[in-house]
Protein backbone atom coordinates (compact mmCIF):
# COMPACT_ATOMS: atom_id res chain seq x y z
CA UNK A 1 0.00 0.00 0.00
CA UNK A 2 1.49 3.33 -1.08
CA UNK A 3 1.93 6.04 1.50
CA UNK A 4 -0.76 8.71 0.84
CA UNK A 5 1.47 11.55 1.98
CA UNK A 6 4.31 10.52 -0.32
CA UNK A 7 1.94 10.09 -3.28
CA UNK A 8 0.55 13.53 -2.67
CA UNK A 9 3.99 15.13 -2.37
CA UNK A 10 5.26 13.52 -5.58
CA UNK A 11 2.20 14.55 -7.53
CA UNK A 12 2.55 18.08 -6.18
CA UNK A 13 6.13 18.06 -7.44
CA UNK A 14 4.90 17.01 -10.91
CA UNK A 15 2.47 19.92 -10.94
CA UNK A 16 5.05 22.44 -9.74
CA UNK A 17 7.47 21.35 -12.47
CA UNK A 18 4.84 21.37 -15.22
CA UNK A 19 5.98 23.08 -18.42
CA UNK A 20 4.93 23.37 -22.06
CA UNK A 21 6.22 19.92 -23.04
CA UNK A 22 3.83 17.08 -23.74
CA UNK A 23 6.00 14.75 -21.66
CA UNK A 24 5.49 16.71 -18.44
CA UNK A 25 1.70 16.52 -18.83
CA UNK A 26 1.71 12.83 -19.74
CA UNK A 27 4.06 12.01 -16.87
CA UNK A 28 1.79 13.73 -14.36
CA UNK A 29 -1.33 12.13 -15.88
CA UNK A 30 0.18 8.66 -15.76
CA UNK A 31 1.20 9.20 -12.16
CA UNK A 32 -2.33 10.29 -11.24
CA UNK A 33 -3.78 7.17 -12.89
CA UNK A 34 -1.22 4.90 -11.25
CA UNK A 35 -2.52 6.03 -7.87
CA UNK A 36 -6.17 6.42 -8.84
CA UNK A 37 -7.23 5.19 -5.39
CA UNK A 38 -6.08 8.61 -4.16
CA UNK A 39 -7.91 10.50 -6.91
CA UNK A 40 -9.83 12.78 -4.53
CA UNK A 41 -6.63 13.80 -2.76
CA UNK A 42 -4.69 14.28 -6.01
CA UNK A 43 -7.46 16.39 -7.46
CA UNK A 44 -7.25 18.59 -4.36
CA UNK A 45 -3.51 18.96 -5.11
CA UNK A 46 -4.42 20.44 -8.50
CA UNK A 47 -6.67 23.03 -6.86
CA UNK A 48 -4.05 23.86 -4.22
CA UNK A 49 -1.32 24.41 -6.80
CA UNK A 50 -3.62 26.62 -8.83
CA UNK A 51 -4.12 28.73 -5.71
CA UNK A 52 -0.46 28.93 -4.71
CA UNK A 53 1.58 29.20 -7.91
CA UNK A 54 2.28 31.94 -10.43
CA UNK A 55 0.23 32.56 -13.56
CA UNK A 56 2.62 30.62 -15.80
CA UNK A 57 2.31 27.49 -13.70
CA UNK A 58 -1.46 27.90 -13.54
CA UNK A 59 -1.57 28.04 -17.34
CA UNK A 60 0.53 24.89 -17.60
CA UNK A 61 -1.77 23.05 -15.19
CA UNK A 62 -4.79 24.22 -17.19
CA UNK A 63 -3.23 22.75 -20.35
CA UNK A 64 -2.64 19.55 -18.36
CA UNK A 65 -6.36 18.91 -17.73
CA UNK A 66 -7.21 17.48 -21.19
CA UNK A 67 -4.28 15.09 -20.94
CA UNK A 68 -5.46 13.90 -17.53
CA UNK A 69 -9.03 13.44 -18.77
CA UNK A 70 -7.81 11.55 -21.84
CA UNK A 71 -5.72 9.19 -19.72
CA UNK A 72 -8.60 8.68 -17.27
CA UNK A 73 -11.07 7.82 -20.03
CA UNK A 74 -8.61 5.46 -21.71
CA UNK A 75 -8.32 3.51 -18.46
CA UNK A 76 -12.03 3.65 -17.68
CA UNK A 77 -11.40 5.75 -14.56
CA UNK A 78 -13.94 8.57 -14.76
CA UNK A 79 -13.38 10.06 -11.32
CA UNK A 80 -10.89 12.69 -12.48
CA UNK A 81 -13.24 13.73 -15.30
CA UNK A 82 -16.20 14.13 -12.96
CA UNK A 83 -14.17 16.17 -10.49
CA UNK A 84 -12.92 18.40 -13.32
CA UNK A 85 -16.52 18.95 -14.45
CA UNK A 86 -17.62 19.70 -10.89
CA UNK A 87 -14.86 22.22 -10.20
CA UNK A 88 -14.31 23.72 -13.67
CA UNK A 89 -15.66 27.14 -12.71
CA UNK A 90 -13.40 27.29 -9.65
CA UNK A 91 -10.48 26.18 -11.80
CA UNK A 92 -11.17 28.94 -14.32
CA UNK A 93 -11.40 31.55 -11.57
CA UNK A 94 -8.00 30.45 -10.27
CA UNK A 95 -6.31 30.37 -13.69
CA UNK A 96 -7.80 33.65 -14.93
CA UNK A 97 -9.06 35.66 -11.92
CA UNK A 98 -11.47 38.49 -12.53
CA UNK A 99 -9.26 41.03 -10.74
CA UNK A 100 -7.11 41.53 -13.83
CA UNK A 101 -4.12 39.53 -12.58
CA UNK A 102 -4.95 36.61 -14.86
CA UNK A 103 -5.68 38.54 -18.04
CA UNK A 104 -2.83 36.81 -19.86
CA UNK A 105 -4.42 33.42 -19.13
CA UNK A 106 -7.86 34.11 -20.59
CA UNK A 107 -6.83 32.80 -24.01
CA UNK A 108 -5.39 29.72 -22.32
CA UNK A 109 -8.72 29.06 -20.61
CA UNK A 110 -10.65 29.46 -23.86
CA UNK A 111 -8.28 27.14 -25.71
CA UNK A 112 -8.53 24.40 -23.09
CA UNK A 113 -12.31 24.74 -22.88
CA UNK A 114 -12.44 24.18 -26.65
CA UNK A 115 -10.28 21.07 -26.27
CA UNK A 116 -12.48 19.72 -23.48
CA UNK A 117 -15.55 20.30 -25.61
CA UNK A 118 -13.99 18.67 -28.69
CA UNK A 119 -13.07 15.64 -26.62
CA UNK A 120 -16.65 15.59 -25.19
CA UNK A 121 -15.55 16.12 -21.60
CA UNK A 122 -17.68 19.27 -21.46
CA UNK A 123 -20.96 20.00 -23.21
CA UNK A 124 -21.13 22.89 -25.73
CA UNK A 125 -23.70 24.76 -23.63
CA UNK A 126 -21.46 24.48 -20.57
CA UNK A 127 -18.49 25.84 -22.51
CA UNK A 128 -20.60 28.68 -23.86
CA UNK A 129 -21.71 29.67 -20.36
CA UNK A 130 -18.15 29.45 -19.04
CA UNK A 131 -16.89 31.58 -21.90
CA UNK A 132 -19.47 34.21 -21.04
CA UNK A 133 -18.19 34.21 -17.45
CA UNK A 134 -14.68 35.21 -18.53
CA UNK A 135 -15.71 37.76 -21.14
CA UNK A 136 -13.87 40.99 -20.41
CA UNK A 137 -11.27 39.48 -18.11
CA UNK A 138 -8.52 39.89 -20.71
CA UNK A 139 -8.89 43.68 -20.42
CA UNK A 140 -9.59 44.12 -16.74
CA UNK A 141 -8.31 47.02 -14.66
CA UNK A 142 -4.66 46.97 -13.74
CA UNK A 143 -3.37 45.83 -17.12
CA UNK A 144 -0.53 48.01 -18.39
CA UNK A 145 -1.55 50.24 -21.30
CA UNK A 146 0.01 49.85 -24.74
CA UNK A 147 3.03 52.08 -25.57
CA UNK A 148 0.87 54.21 -27.89
CA UNK A 149 -1.76 54.63 -25.19
CA UNK A 150 0.90 55.71 -22.69
CA UNK A 151 2.38 58.27 -25.07
CA UNK A 152 -1.00 59.76 -25.95
CA UNK A 153 -2.49 59.82 -22.46
CA UNK A 154 -3.33 63.40 -21.40
CA UNK A 155 -2.71 64.40 -17.83
CA UNK A 156 -1.66 60.92 -16.75
CA UNK A 157 1.54 60.77 -14.75
CA UNK A 158 4.01 57.92 -14.79
CA UNK A 159 3.47 57.55 -11.04
CA UNK A 160 -0.25 56.91 -11.51
CA UNK A 161 0.47 54.32 -14.20
CA UNK A 162 2.95 52.58 -11.93
CA UNK A 163 0.48 52.62 -9.05
CA UNK A 164 -2.21 51.00 -11.17
CA UNK A 165 0.25 48.40 -12.40
CA UNK A 166 1.70 47.50 -9.01
CA UNK A 167 -1.31 45.38 -8.05
CA UNK A 168 -0.35 42.77 -10.66
CA UNK A 169 3.37 43.42 -10.99
CA UNK A 170 4.80 40.69 -13.19
CA UNK A 171 8.22 39.19 -12.79
CA UNK A 172 10.36 39.68 -15.91
CA UNK A 173 11.69 36.13 -15.73
CA UNK A 174 8.15 34.75 -15.62
CA UNK A 175 7.16 36.76 -18.69
CA UNK A 176 10.19 35.53 -20.63
CA UNK A 177 9.43 31.96 -19.53
CA UNK A 178 5.83 32.35 -20.70
CA UNK A 179 6.94 33.58 -24.12
CA UNK A 180 9.16 30.52 -24.49
CA UNK A 181 6.43 28.12 -23.39
CA UNK A 182 3.89 29.68 -25.76
CA UNK A 183 6.42 29.31 -28.56
CA UNK A 184 6.91 25.62 -27.69
CA UNK A 185 3.15 24.93 -27.68
CA UNK A 186 2.58 26.54 -31.06
CA UNK A 187 5.60 24.73 -32.49
CA UNK A 188 4.07 21.43 -31.41
CA UNK A 189 0.71 22.45 -32.88
CA UNK A 190 2.30 23.24 -36.25
CA UNK A 191 4.20 19.94 -36.19
CA UNK A 192 0.95 18.11 -35.46
CA UNK A 193 -0.78 19.75 -38.42
CA UNK A 194 2.15 18.87 -40.70
CA UNK A 195 2.12 15.24 -39.52
CA UNK A 196 -1.61 14.96 -40.20
CA UNK A 197 -1.13 16.40 -43.68
CA UNK A 198 1.41 13.66 -44.44
CA UNK A 199 -0.86 10.80 -43.28
CA UNK A 200 -2.04 8.41 -46.05
CA UNK A 201 -5.47 9.50 -47.24
CA UNK A 202 -6.64 5.95 -48.02
CA UNK A 203 -6.31 4.76 -44.43
CA UNK A 204 -7.68 7.72 -42.51
CA UNK A 205 -10.67 5.82 -41.23
CA UNK A 206 -8.74 2.85 -39.85
CA UNK A 207 -5.16 3.86 -39.23
CA UNK A 208 -4.43 3.90 -35.48
CA UNK A 209 -1.32 5.98 -36.08
CA UNK A 210 -3.44 8.65 -37.75
CA UNK A 211 -5.72 8.75 -34.71
CA UNK A 212 -2.68 9.43 -32.54
CA UNK A 213 -1.47 12.17 -34.86
CA UNK A 214 -4.92 13.71 -35.00
CA UNK A 215 -5.12 13.78 -31.20
CA UNK A 216 -1.75 15.53 -31.09
CA UNK A 217 -2.75 18.19 -33.56
CA UNK A 218 -6.49 18.51 -33.22
CA UNK A 219 -6.29 21.36 -30.73
CA UNK A 220 -4.61 23.55 -33.34
CA UNK A 221 -6.69 25.68 -35.66
CA UNK A 222 -6.22 28.34 -38.32
CA UNK A 223 -6.04 31.09 -35.69
CA UNK A 224 -3.14 29.58 -33.74
CA UNK A 225 -0.38 31.58 -35.43
CA UNK A 226 -2.29 34.83 -34.96
CA UNK A 227 -2.92 33.99 -31.32
CA UNK A 228 0.79 33.26 -30.87
CA UNK A 229 1.71 36.64 -32.33
CA UNK A 230 -0.81 38.44 -30.13
CA UNK A 231 0.39 36.67 -26.98
CA UNK A 232 4.03 37.36 -27.80
CA UNK A 233 3.23 41.04 -28.34
CA UNK A 234 1.36 41.12 -25.04
CA UNK A 235 4.37 39.64 -23.19
CA UNK A 236 6.71 42.12 -24.88
CA UNK A 237 4.41 44.95 -23.83
CA UNK A 238 4.65 43.82 -20.20
CA UNK A 239 8.45 43.69 -20.47
CA UNK A 240 8.61 47.18 -21.97
CA UNK A 241 6.40 48.54 -19.22
CA UNK A 242 8.48 46.93 -16.47
CA UNK A 243 11.66 48.42 -17.92
CA UNK A 244 10.31 52.00 -18.06
CSV table of C-alpha atoms in Angstrom, one decimal:
chain,number,residue,atom,x,y,z
A,1,UNK,CA,0.0,0.0,0.0
A,2,UNK,CA,1.5,3.3,-1.1
A,3,UNK,CA,1.9,6.0,1.5
A,4,UNK,CA,-0.8,8.7,0.8
A,5,UNK,CA,1.5,11.5,2.0
A,6,UNK,CA,4.3,10.5,-0.3
A,7,UNK,CA,1.9,10.1,-3.3
A,8,UNK,CA,0.6,13.5,-2.7
A,9,UNK,CA,4.0,15.1,-2.4
A,10,UNK,CA,5.3,13.5,-5.6
A,11,UNK,CA,2.2,14.5,-7.5
A,12,UNK,CA,2.5,18.1,-6.2
A,13,UNK,CA,6.1,18.1,-7.4
A,14,UNK,CA,4.9,17.0,-10.9
A,15,UNK,CA,2.5,19.9,-10.9
A,16,UNK,CA,5.1,22.4,-9.7
A,17,UNK,CA,7.5,21.4,-12.5
A,18,UNK,CA,4.8,21.4,-15.2
A,19,UNK,CA,6.0,23.1,-18.4
A,20,UNK,CA,4.9,23.4,-22.1
A,21,UNK,CA,6.2,19.9,-23.0
A,22,UNK,CA,3.8,17.1,-23.7
A,23,UNK,CA,6.0,14.8,-21.7
A,24,UNK,CA,5.5,16.7,-18.4
A,25,UNK,CA,1.7,16.5,-18.8
A,26,UNK,CA,1.7,12.8,-19.7
A,27,UNK,CA,4.1,12.0,-16.9
A,28,UNK,CA,1.8,13.7,-14.4
A,29,UNK,CA,-1.3,12.1,-15.9
A,30,UNK,CA,0.2,8.7,-15.8
A,31,UNK,CA,1.2,9.2,-12.2
A,32,UNK,CA,-2.3,10.3,-11.2
A,33,UNK,CA,-3.8,7.2,-12.9
A,34,UNK,CA,-1.2,4.9,-11.2
A,35,UNK,CA,-2.5,6.0,-7.9
A,36,UNK,CA,-6.2,6.4,-8.8
A,37,UNK,CA,-7.2,5.2,-5.4
A,38,UNK,CA,-6.1,8.6,-4.2
A,39,UNK,CA,-7.9,10.5,-6.9
A,40,UNK,CA,-9.8,12.8,-4.5
A,41,UNK,CA,-6.6,13.8,-2.8
A,42,UNK,CA,-4.7,14.3,-6.0
A,43,UNK,CA,-7.5,16.4,-7.5
A,44,UNK,CA,-7.2,18.6,-4.4
A,45,UNK,CA,-3.5,19.0,-5.1
A,46,UNK,CA,-4.4,20.4,-8.5
A,47,UNK,CA,-6.7,23.0,-6.9
A,48,UNK,CA,-4.1,23.9,-4.2
A,49,UNK,CA,-1.3,24.4,-6.8
A,50,UNK,CA,-3.6,26.6,-8.8
A,51,UNK,CA,-4.1,28.7,-5.7
A,52,UNK,CA,-0.5,28.9,-4.7
A,53,UNK,CA,1.6,29.2,-7.9
A,54,UNK,CA,2.3,31.9,-10.4
A,55,UNK,CA,0.2,32.6,-13.6
A,56,UNK,CA,2.6,30.6,-15.8
A,57,UNK,CA,2.3,27.5,-13.7
A,58,UNK,CA,-1.5,27.9,-13.5
A,59,UNK,CA,-1.6,28.0,-17.3
A,60,UNK,CA,0.5,24.9,-17.6
A,61,UNK,CA,-1.8,23.1,-15.2
A,62,UNK,CA,-4.8,24.2,-17.2
A,63,UNK,CA,-3.2,22.7,-20.3
A,64,UNK,CA,-2.6,19.5,-18.4
A,65,UNK,CA,-6.4,18.9,-17.7
A,66,UNK,CA,-7.2,17.5,-21.2
A,67,UNK,CA,-4.3,15.1,-20.9
A,68,UNK,CA,-5.5,13.9,-17.5
A,69,UNK,CA,-9.0,13.4,-18.8
A,70,UNK,CA,-7.8,11.6,-21.8
A,71,UNK,CA,-5.7,9.2,-19.7
A,72,UNK,CA,-8.6,8.7,-17.3
A,73,UNK,CA,-11.1,7.8,-20.0
A,74,UNK,CA,-8.6,5.5,-21.7
A,75,UNK,CA,-8.3,3.5,-18.5
A,76,UNK,CA,-12.0,3.7,-17.7
A,77,UNK,CA,-11.4,5.7,-14.6
A,78,UNK,CA,-13.9,8.6,-14.8
A,79,UNK,CA,-13.4,10.1,-11.3
A,80,UNK,CA,-10.9,12.7,-12.5
A,81,UNK,CA,-13.2,13.7,-15.3
A,82,UNK,CA,-16.2,14.1,-13.0
A,83,UNK,CA,-14.2,16.2,-10.5
A,84,UNK,CA,-12.9,18.4,-13.3
A,85,UNK,CA,-16.5,19.0,-14.4
A,86,UNK,CA,-17.6,19.7,-10.9
A,87,UNK,CA,-14.9,22.2,-10.2
A,88,UNK,CA,-14.3,23.7,-13.7
A,89,UNK,CA,-15.7,27.1,-12.7
A,90,UNK,CA,-13.4,27.3,-9.6
A,91,UNK,CA,-10.5,26.2,-11.8
A,92,UNK,CA,-11.2,28.9,-14.3
A,93,UNK,CA,-11.4,31.6,-11.6
A,94,UNK,CA,-8.0,30.5,-10.3
A,95,UNK,CA,-6.3,30.4,-13.7
A,96,UNK,CA,-7.8,33.6,-14.9
A,97,UNK,CA,-9.1,35.7,-11.9
A,98,UNK,CA,-11.5,38.5,-12.5
A,99,UNK,CA,-9.3,41.0,-10.7
A,100,UNK,CA,-7.1,41.5,-13.8
A,101,UNK,CA,-4.1,39.5,-12.6
A,102,UNK,CA,-4.9,36.6,-14.9
A,103,UNK,CA,-5.7,38.5,-18.0
A,104,UNK,CA,-2.8,36.8,-19.9
A,105,UNK,CA,-4.4,33.4,-19.1
A,106,UNK,CA,-7.9,34.1,-20.6
A,107,UNK,CA,-6.8,32.8,-24.0
A,108,UNK,CA,-5.4,29.7,-22.3
A,109,UNK,CA,-8.7,29.1,-20.6
A,110,UNK,CA,-10.6,29.5,-23.9
A,111,UNK,CA,-8.3,27.1,-25.7
A,112,UNK,CA,-8.5,24.4,-23.1
A,113,UNK,CA,-12.3,24.7,-22.9
A,114,UNK,CA,-12.4,24.2,-26.7
A,115,UNK,CA,-10.3,21.1,-26.3
A,116,UNK,CA,-12.5,19.7,-23.5
A,117,UNK,CA,-15.6,20.3,-25.6
A,118,UNK,CA,-14.0,18.7,-28.7
A,119,UNK,CA,-13.1,15.6,-26.6
A,120,UNK,CA,-16.7,15.6,-25.2
A,121,UNK,CA,-15.5,16.1,-21.6
A,122,UNK,CA,-17.7,19.3,-21.5
A,123,UNK,CA,-21.0,20.0,-23.2
A,124,UNK,CA,-21.1,22.9,-25.7
A,125,UNK,CA,-23.7,24.8,-23.6
A,126,UNK,CA,-21.5,24.5,-20.6
A,127,UNK,CA,-18.5,25.8,-22.5
A,128,UNK,CA,-20.6,28.7,-23.9
A,129,UNK,CA,-21.7,29.7,-20.4
A,130,UNK,CA,-18.2,29.5,-19.0
A,131,UNK,CA,-16.9,31.6,-21.9
A,132,UNK,CA,-19.5,34.2,-21.0
A,133,UNK,CA,-18.2,34.2,-17.4
A,134,UNK,CA,-14.7,35.2,-18.5
A,135,UNK,CA,-15.7,37.8,-21.1
A,136,UNK,CA,-13.9,41.0,-20.4
A,137,UNK,CA,-11.3,39.5,-18.1
A,138,UNK,CA,-8.5,39.9,-20.7
A,139,UNK,CA,-8.9,43.7,-20.4
A,140,UNK,CA,-9.6,44.1,-16.7
A,141,UNK,CA,-8.3,47.0,-14.7
A,142,UNK,CA,-4.7,47.0,-13.7
A,143,UNK,CA,-3.4,45.8,-17.1
A,144,UNK,CA,-0.5,48.0,-18.4
A,145,UNK,CA,-1.5,50.2,-21.3
A,146,UNK,CA,0.0,49.9,-24.7
A,147,UNK,CA,3.0,52.1,-25.6
A,148,UNK,CA,0.9,54.2,-27.9
A,149,UNK,CA,-1.8,54.6,-25.2
A,150,UNK,CA,0.9,55.7,-22.7
A,151,UNK,CA,2.4,58.3,-25.1
A,152,UNK,CA,-1.0,59.8,-26.0
A,153,UNK,CA,-2.5,59.8,-22.5
A,154,UNK,CA,-3.3,63.4,-21.4
A,155,UNK,CA,-2.7,64.4,-17.8
A,156,UNK,CA,-1.7,60.9,-16.7
A,157,UNK,CA,1.5,60.8,-14.7
A,158,UNK,CA,4.0,57.9,-14.8
A,159,UNK,CA,3.5,57.5,-11.0
A,160,UNK,CA,-0.2,56.9,-11.5
A,161,UNK,CA,0.5,54.3,-14.2
A,162,UNK,CA,2.9,52.6,-11.9
A,163,UNK,CA,0.5,52.6,-9.0
A,164,UNK,CA,-2.2,51.0,-11.2
A,165,UNK,CA,0.2,48.4,-12.4
A,166,UNK,CA,1.7,47.5,-9.0
A,167,UNK,CA,-1.3,45.4,-8.1
A,168,UNK,CA,-0.4,42.8,-10.7
A,169,UNK,CA,3.4,43.4,-11.0
A,170,UNK,CA,4.8,40.7,-13.2
A,171,UNK,CA,8.2,39.2,-12.8
A,172,UNK,CA,10.4,39.7,-15.9
A,173,UNK,CA,11.7,36.1,-15.7
A,174,UNK,CA,8.1,34.7,-15.6
A,175,UNK,CA,7.2,36.8,-18.7
A,176,UNK,CA,10.2,35.5,-20.6
A,177,UNK,CA,9.4,32.0,-19.5
A,178,UNK,CA,5.8,32.3,-20.7
A,179,UNK,CA,6.9,33.6,-24.1
A,180,UNK,CA,9.2,30.5,-24.5
A,181,UNK,CA,6.4,28.1,-23.4
A,182,UNK,CA,3.9,29.7,-25.8
A,183,UNK,CA,6.4,29.3,-28.6
A,184,UNK,CA,6.9,25.6,-27.7
A,185,UNK,CA,3.2,24.9,-27.7
A,186,UNK,CA,2.6,26.5,-31.1
A,187,UNK,CA,5.6,24.7,-32.5
A,188,UNK,CA,4.1,21.4,-31.4
A,189,UNK,CA,0.7,22.5,-32.9
A,190,UNK,CA,2.3,23.2,-36.2
A,191,UNK,CA,4.2,19.9,-36.2
A,192,UNK,CA,0.9,18.1,-35.5
A,193,UNK,CA,-0.8,19.7,-38.4
A,194,UNK,CA,2.2,18.9,-40.7
A,195,UNK,CA,2.1,15.2,-39.5
A,196,UNK,CA,-1.6,15.0,-40.2
A,197,UNK,CA,-1.1,16.4,-43.7
A,198,UNK,CA,1.4,13.7,-44.4
A,199,UNK,CA,-0.9,10.8,-43.3
A,200,UNK,CA,-2.0,8.4,-46.1
A,201,UNK,CA,-5.5,9.5,-47.2
A,202,UNK,CA,-6.6,6.0,-48.0
A,203,UNK,CA,-6.3,4.8,-44.4
A,204,UNK,CA,-7.7,7.7,-42.5
A,205,UNK,CA,-10.7,5.8,-41.2
A,206,UNK,CA,-8.7,2.8,-39.8
A,207,UNK,CA,-5.2,3.9,-39.2
A,208,UNK,CA,-4.4,3.9,-35.5
A,209,UNK,CA,-1.3,6.0,-36.1
A,210,UNK,CA,-3.4,8.6,-37.8
A,211,UNK,CA,-5.7,8.8,-34.7
A,212,UNK,CA,-2.7,9.4,-32.5
A,213,UNK,CA,-1.5,12.2,-34.9
A,214,UNK,CA,-4.9,13.7,-35.0
A,215,UNK,CA,-5.1,13.8,-31.2
A,216,UNK,CA,-1.7,15.5,-31.1
A,217,UNK,CA,-2.7,18.2,-33.6
A,218,UNK,CA,-6.5,18.5,-33.2
A,219,UNK,CA,-6.3,21.4,-30.7
A,220,UNK,CA,-4.6,23.5,-33.3
A,221,UNK,CA,-6.7,25.7,-35.7
A,222,UNK,CA,-6.2,28.3,-38.3
A,223,UNK,CA,-6.0,31.1,-35.7
A,224,UNK,CA,-3.1,29.6,-33.7
A,225,UNK,CA,-0.4,31.6,-35.4
A,226,UNK,CA,-2.3,34.8,-35.0
A,227,UNK,CA,-2.9,34.0,-31.3
A,228,UNK,CA,0.8,33.3,-30.9
A,229,UNK,CA,1.7,36.6,-32.3
A,230,UNK,CA,-0.8,38.4,-30.1
A,231,UNK,CA,0.4,36.7,-27.0
A,232,UNK,CA,4.0,37.4,-27.8
A,233,UNK,CA,3.2,41.0,-28.3
A,234,UNK,CA,1.4,41.1,-25.0
A,235,UNK,CA,4.4,39.6,-23.2
A,236,UNK,CA,6.7,42.1,-24.9
A,237,UNK,CA,4.4,44.9,-23.8
A,238,UNK,CA,4.7,43.8,-20.2
A,239,UNK,CA,8.4,43.7,-20.5
A,240,UNK,CA,8.6,47.2,-22.0
A,241,UNK,CA,6.4,48.5,-19.2
A,242,UNK,CA,8.5,46.9,-16.5
A,243,UNK,CA,11.7,48.4,-17.9
A,244,UNK,CA,10.3,52.0,-18.1
